[in-house]
mmCIF file of C-alpha atoms in Angstrom:
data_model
loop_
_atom_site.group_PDB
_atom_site.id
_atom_site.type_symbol
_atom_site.label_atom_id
_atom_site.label_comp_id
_atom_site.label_asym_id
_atom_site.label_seq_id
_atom_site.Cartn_x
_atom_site.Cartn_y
_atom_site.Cartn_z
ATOM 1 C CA UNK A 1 -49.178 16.642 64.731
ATOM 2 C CA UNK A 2 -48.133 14.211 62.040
ATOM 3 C CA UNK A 3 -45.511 16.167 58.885
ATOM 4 C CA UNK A 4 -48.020 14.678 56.658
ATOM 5 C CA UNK A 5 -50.838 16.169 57.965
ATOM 6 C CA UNK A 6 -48.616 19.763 58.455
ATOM 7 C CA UNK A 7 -48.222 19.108 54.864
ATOM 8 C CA UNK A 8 -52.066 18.827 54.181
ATOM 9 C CA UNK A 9 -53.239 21.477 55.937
ATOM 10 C CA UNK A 10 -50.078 23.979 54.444
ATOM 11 C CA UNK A 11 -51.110 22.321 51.358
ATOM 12 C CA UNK A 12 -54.927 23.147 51.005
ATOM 13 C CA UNK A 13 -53.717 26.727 52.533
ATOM 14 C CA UNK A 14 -51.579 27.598 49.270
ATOM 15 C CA UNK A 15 -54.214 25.756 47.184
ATOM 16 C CA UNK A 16 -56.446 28.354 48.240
ATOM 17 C CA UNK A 17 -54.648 31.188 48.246
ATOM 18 C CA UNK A 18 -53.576 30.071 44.866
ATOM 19 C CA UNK A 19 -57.170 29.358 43.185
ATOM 20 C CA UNK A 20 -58.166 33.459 45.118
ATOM 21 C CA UNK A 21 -55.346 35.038 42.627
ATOM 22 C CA UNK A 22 -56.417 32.981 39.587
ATOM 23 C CA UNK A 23 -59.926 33.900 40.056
ATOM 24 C CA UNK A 24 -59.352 37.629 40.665
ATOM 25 C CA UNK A 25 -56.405 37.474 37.591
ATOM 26 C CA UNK A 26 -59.747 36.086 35.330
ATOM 27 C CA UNK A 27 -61.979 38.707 36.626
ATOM 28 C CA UNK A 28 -59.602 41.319 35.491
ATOM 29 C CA UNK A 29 -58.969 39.662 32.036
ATOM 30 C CA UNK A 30 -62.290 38.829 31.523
ATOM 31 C CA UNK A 31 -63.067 42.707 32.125
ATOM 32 C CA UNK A 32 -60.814 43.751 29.729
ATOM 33 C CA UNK A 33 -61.097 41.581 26.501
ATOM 34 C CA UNK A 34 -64.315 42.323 24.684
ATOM 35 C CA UNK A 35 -65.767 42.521 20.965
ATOM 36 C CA UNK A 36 -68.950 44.792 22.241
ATOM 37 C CA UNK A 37 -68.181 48.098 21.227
ATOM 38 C CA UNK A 38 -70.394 49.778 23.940
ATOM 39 C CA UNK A 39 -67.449 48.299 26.321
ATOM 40 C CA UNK A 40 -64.868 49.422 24.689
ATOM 41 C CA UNK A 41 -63.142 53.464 25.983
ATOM 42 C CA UNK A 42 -65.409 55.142 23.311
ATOM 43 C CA UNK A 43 -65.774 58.604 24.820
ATOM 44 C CA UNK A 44 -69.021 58.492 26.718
ATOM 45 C CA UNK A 45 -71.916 60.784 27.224
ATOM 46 C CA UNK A 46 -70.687 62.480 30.153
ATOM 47 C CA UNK A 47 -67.631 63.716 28.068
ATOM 48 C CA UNK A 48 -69.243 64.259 24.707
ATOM 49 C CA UNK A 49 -72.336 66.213 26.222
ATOM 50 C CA UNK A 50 -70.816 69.297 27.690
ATOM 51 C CA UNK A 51 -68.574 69.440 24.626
ATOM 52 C CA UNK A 52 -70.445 67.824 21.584
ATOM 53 C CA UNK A 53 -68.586 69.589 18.732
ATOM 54 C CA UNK A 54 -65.185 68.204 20.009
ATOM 55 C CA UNK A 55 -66.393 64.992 19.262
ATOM 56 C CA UNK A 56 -67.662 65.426 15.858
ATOM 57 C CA UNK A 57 -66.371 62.686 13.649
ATOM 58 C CA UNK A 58 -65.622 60.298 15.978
ATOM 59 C CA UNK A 59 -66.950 56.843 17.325
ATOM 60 C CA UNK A 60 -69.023 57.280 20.694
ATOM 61 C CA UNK A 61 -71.401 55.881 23.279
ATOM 62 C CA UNK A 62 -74.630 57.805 24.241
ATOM 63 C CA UNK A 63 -76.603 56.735 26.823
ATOM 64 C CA UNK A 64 -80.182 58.017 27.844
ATOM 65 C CA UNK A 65 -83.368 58.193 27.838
ATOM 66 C CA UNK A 66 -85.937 58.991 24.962
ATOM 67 C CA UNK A 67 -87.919 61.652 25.022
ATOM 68 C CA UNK A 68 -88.895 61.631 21.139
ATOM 69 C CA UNK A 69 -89.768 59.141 18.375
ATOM 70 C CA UNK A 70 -90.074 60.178 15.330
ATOM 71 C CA UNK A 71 -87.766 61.114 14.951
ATOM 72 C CA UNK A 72 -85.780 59.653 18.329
ATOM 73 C CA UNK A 73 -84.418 62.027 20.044
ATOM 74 C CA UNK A 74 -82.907 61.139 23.385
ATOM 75 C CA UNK A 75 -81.658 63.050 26.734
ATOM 76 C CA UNK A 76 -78.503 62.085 28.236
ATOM 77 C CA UNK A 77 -79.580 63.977 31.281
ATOM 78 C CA UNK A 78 -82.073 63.240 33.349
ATOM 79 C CA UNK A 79 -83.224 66.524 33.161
ATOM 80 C CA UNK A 80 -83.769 66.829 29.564
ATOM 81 C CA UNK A 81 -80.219 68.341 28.618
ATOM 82 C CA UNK A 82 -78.176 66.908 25.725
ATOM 83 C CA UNK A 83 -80.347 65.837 23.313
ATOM 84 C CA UNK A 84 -78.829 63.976 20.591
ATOM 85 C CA UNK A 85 -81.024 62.518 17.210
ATOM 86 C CA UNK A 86 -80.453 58.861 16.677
ATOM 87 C CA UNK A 87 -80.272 58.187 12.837
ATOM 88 C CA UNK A 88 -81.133 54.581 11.999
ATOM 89 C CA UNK A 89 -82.083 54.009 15.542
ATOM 90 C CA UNK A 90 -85.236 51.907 14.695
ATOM 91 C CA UNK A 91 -83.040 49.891 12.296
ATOM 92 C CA UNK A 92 -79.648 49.168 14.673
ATOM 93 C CA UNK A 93 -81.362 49.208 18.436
ATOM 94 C CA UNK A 94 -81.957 45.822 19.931
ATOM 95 C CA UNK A 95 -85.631 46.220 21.913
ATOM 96 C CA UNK A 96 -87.185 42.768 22.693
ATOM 97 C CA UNK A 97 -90.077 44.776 23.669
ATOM 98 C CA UNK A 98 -90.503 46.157 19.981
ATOM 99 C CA UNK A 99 -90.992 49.590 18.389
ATOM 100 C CA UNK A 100 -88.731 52.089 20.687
ATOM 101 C CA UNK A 101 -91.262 54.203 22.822
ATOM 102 C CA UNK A 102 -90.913 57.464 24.443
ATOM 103 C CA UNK A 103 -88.956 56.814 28.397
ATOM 104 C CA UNK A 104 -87.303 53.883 27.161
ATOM 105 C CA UNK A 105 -83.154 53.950 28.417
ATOM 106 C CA UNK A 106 -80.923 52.759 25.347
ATOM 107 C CA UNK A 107 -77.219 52.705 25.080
ATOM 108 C CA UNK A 108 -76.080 53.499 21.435
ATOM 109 C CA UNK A 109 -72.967 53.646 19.681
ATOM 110 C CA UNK A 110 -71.957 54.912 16.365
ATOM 111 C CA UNK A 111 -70.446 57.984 14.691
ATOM 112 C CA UNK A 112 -71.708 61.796 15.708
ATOM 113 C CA UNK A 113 -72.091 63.771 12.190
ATOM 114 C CA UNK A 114 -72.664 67.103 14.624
ATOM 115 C CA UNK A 115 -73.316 68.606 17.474
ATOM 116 C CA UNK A 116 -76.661 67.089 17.762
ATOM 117 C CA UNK A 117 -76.456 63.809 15.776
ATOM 118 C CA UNK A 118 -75.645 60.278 15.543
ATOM 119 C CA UNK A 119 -75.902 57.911 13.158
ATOM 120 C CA UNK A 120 -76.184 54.373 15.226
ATOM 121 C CA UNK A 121 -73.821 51.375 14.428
ATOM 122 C CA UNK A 122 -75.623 49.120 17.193
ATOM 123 C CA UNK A 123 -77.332 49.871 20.489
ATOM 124 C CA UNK A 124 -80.012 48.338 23.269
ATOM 125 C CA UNK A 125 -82.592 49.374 25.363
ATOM 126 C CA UNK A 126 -82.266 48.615 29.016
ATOM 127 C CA UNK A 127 -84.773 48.346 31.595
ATOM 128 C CA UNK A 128 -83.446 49.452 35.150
ATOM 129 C CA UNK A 129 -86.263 46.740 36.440
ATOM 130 C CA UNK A 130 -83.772 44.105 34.435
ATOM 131 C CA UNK A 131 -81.183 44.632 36.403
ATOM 132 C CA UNK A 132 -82.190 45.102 40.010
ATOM 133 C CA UNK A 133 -83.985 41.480 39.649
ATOM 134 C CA UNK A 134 -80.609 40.403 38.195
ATOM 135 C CA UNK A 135 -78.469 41.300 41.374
ATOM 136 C CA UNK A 136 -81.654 40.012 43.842
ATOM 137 C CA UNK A 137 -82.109 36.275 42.265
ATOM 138 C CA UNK A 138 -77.994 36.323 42.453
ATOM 139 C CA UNK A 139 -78.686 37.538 46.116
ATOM 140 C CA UNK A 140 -81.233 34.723 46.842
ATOM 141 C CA UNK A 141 -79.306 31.890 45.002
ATOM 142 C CA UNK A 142 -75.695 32.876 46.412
ATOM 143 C CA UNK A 143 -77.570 32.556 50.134
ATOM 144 C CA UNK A 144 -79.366 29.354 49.402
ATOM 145 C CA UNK A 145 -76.150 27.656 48.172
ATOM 146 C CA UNK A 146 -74.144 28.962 50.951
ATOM 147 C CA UNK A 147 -76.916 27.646 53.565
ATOM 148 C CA UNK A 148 -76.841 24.402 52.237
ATOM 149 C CA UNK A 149 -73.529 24.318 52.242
ATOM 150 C CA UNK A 150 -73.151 25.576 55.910
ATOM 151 C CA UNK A 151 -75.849 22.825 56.980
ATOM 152 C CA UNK A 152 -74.078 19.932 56.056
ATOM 153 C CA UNK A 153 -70.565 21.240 56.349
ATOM 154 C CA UNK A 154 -68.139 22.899 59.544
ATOM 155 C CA UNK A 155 -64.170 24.452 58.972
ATOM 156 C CA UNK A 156 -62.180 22.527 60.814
ATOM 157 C CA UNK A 157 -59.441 25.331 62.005
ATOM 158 C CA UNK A 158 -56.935 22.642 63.551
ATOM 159 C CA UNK A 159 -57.100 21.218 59.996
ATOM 160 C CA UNK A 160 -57.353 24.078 58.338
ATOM 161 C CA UNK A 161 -60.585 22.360 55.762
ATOM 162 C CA UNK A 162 -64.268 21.785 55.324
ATOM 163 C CA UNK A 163 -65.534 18.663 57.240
ATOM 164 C CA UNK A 164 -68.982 16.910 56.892
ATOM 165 C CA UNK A 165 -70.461 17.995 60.232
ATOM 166 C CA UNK A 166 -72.380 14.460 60.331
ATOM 167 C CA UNK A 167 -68.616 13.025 61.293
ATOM 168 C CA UNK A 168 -68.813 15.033 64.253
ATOM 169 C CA UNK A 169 -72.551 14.091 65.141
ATOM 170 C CA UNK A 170 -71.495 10.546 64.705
ATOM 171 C CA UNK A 171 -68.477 10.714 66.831
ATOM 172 C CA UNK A 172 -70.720 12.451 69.273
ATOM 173 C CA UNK A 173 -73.180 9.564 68.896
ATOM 174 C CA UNK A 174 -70.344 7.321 69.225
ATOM 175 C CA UNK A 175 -69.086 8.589 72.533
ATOM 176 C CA UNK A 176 -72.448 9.044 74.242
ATOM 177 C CA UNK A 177 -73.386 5.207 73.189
ATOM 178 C CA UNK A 178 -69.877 4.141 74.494
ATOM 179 C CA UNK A 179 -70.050 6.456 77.964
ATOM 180 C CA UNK A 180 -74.200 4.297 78.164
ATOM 181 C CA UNK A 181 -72.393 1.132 77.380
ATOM 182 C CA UNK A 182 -69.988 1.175 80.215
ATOM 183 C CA UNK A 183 -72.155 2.995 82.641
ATOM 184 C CA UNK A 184 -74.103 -0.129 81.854
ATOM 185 C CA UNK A 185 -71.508 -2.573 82.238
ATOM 186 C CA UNK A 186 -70.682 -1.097 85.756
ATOM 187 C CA UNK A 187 -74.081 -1.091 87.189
ATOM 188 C CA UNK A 188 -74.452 -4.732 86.064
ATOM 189 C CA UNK A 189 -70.788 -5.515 87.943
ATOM 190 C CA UNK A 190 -72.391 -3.718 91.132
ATOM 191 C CA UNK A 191 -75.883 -5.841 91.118
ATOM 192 C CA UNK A 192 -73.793 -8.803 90.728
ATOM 193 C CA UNK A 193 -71.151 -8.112 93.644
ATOM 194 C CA UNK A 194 -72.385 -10.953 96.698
ATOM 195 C CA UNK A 195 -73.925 -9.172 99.518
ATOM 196 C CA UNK A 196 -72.093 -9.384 103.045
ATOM 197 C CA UNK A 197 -73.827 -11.344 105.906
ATOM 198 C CA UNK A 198 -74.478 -9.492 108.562
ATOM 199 C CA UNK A 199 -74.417 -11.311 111.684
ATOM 200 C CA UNK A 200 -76.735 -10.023 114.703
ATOM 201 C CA UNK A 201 -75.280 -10.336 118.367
ATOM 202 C CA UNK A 202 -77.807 -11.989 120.618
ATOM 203 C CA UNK A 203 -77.952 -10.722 124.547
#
């Protein structure tokens, strides 16, 4: 093996290995630099619910479902425990849908006044549906792109890279037309070779 192509192949290994830790270093930034305040460590539902009145005062994040509307009222538990009222929650909840209906699941934040209320800063509705199509059409694309990808391409582990697997069809091609080519040539050198006489003894 050539040092150059050593070089290439321990090359494109540290490339990789070097473009992996970038991308997981970004993942991890990118996680933890936001403006949204429901991403930020506001205490949560399932701290403030057990123990509202410790909270009382402060910034949090409710999730849950509603289960009233006027005024809304929502359950952070699935089976109707911690209710909280939602002041302003007509006014500061983003709903594409519209008006905010009874079973809809919204994410608020804002400041609780007491044990039982919030007055909402900002907040959205979310529809489980949303996000279940979300991860499948990711599914689906991520396995089209990688089967196209797969089709036309092979890793080469001697080279350590991704090769167009139509080189190695061609050079197959190649090959098989040369191996044809010279069987050819040698059945043409046999027809051509003079035939011996064969002389016949008389009695």
């Amino acid at each position: 093996m050539a040092a150059s192509e050593l070089f290439g192949q321990r090359g494109r290994l540290f490339a990789g290995i070097l473009l992996c830790c970038l991308l997981a270093g970004m993942m991890v930034w990118a996680g933890t630099t936001t403006d949204d305040p429901l991403e930020h460590q506001y205490p949560t539902d399932v701290e403030v619910t057990p123990t509202p009145e410790t909270y009382v005062g402060e910034q949090v994040v409710l999730g849950g479902q509603i289960v009233d509307t006027d005024p809304v009222v929502i359950a952070t538990r699935a089976s109707g425990y911690g209710r909280f009222l939602l002041v302003d929650a007509n006014d500061q909840v983003q709903n594409v849908d519209g008006a905010l209906e009874t079973g809809d699941h919204v994410t608020v934040f804002g400041t609780l006044t007491d044990e039982e209320a919030l007055v909402v800063e900002h907040g959205l509705t979310q529809n489980p549906d949303d996000r279940g199509y979300m991860f499948l059409v990711s599914i689906l694309g991520g396995l089209l792109v990688a089967g196209r990808f797969l089709n036309g391409w092979r890793f080469d582990r001697k080279a350590l890279a991704f090769v167009p697997r139509s080189k190695a069809g061609s050079r197959g091609n190649e090959d098989a037309k040369a191996r044809s080519q010279l069987d050819g040539e040698n059945e043409v050198d046999r027809n051509t070779q003079p035939t011996p006489n064969i002389k016949r003894g008389g009695r």
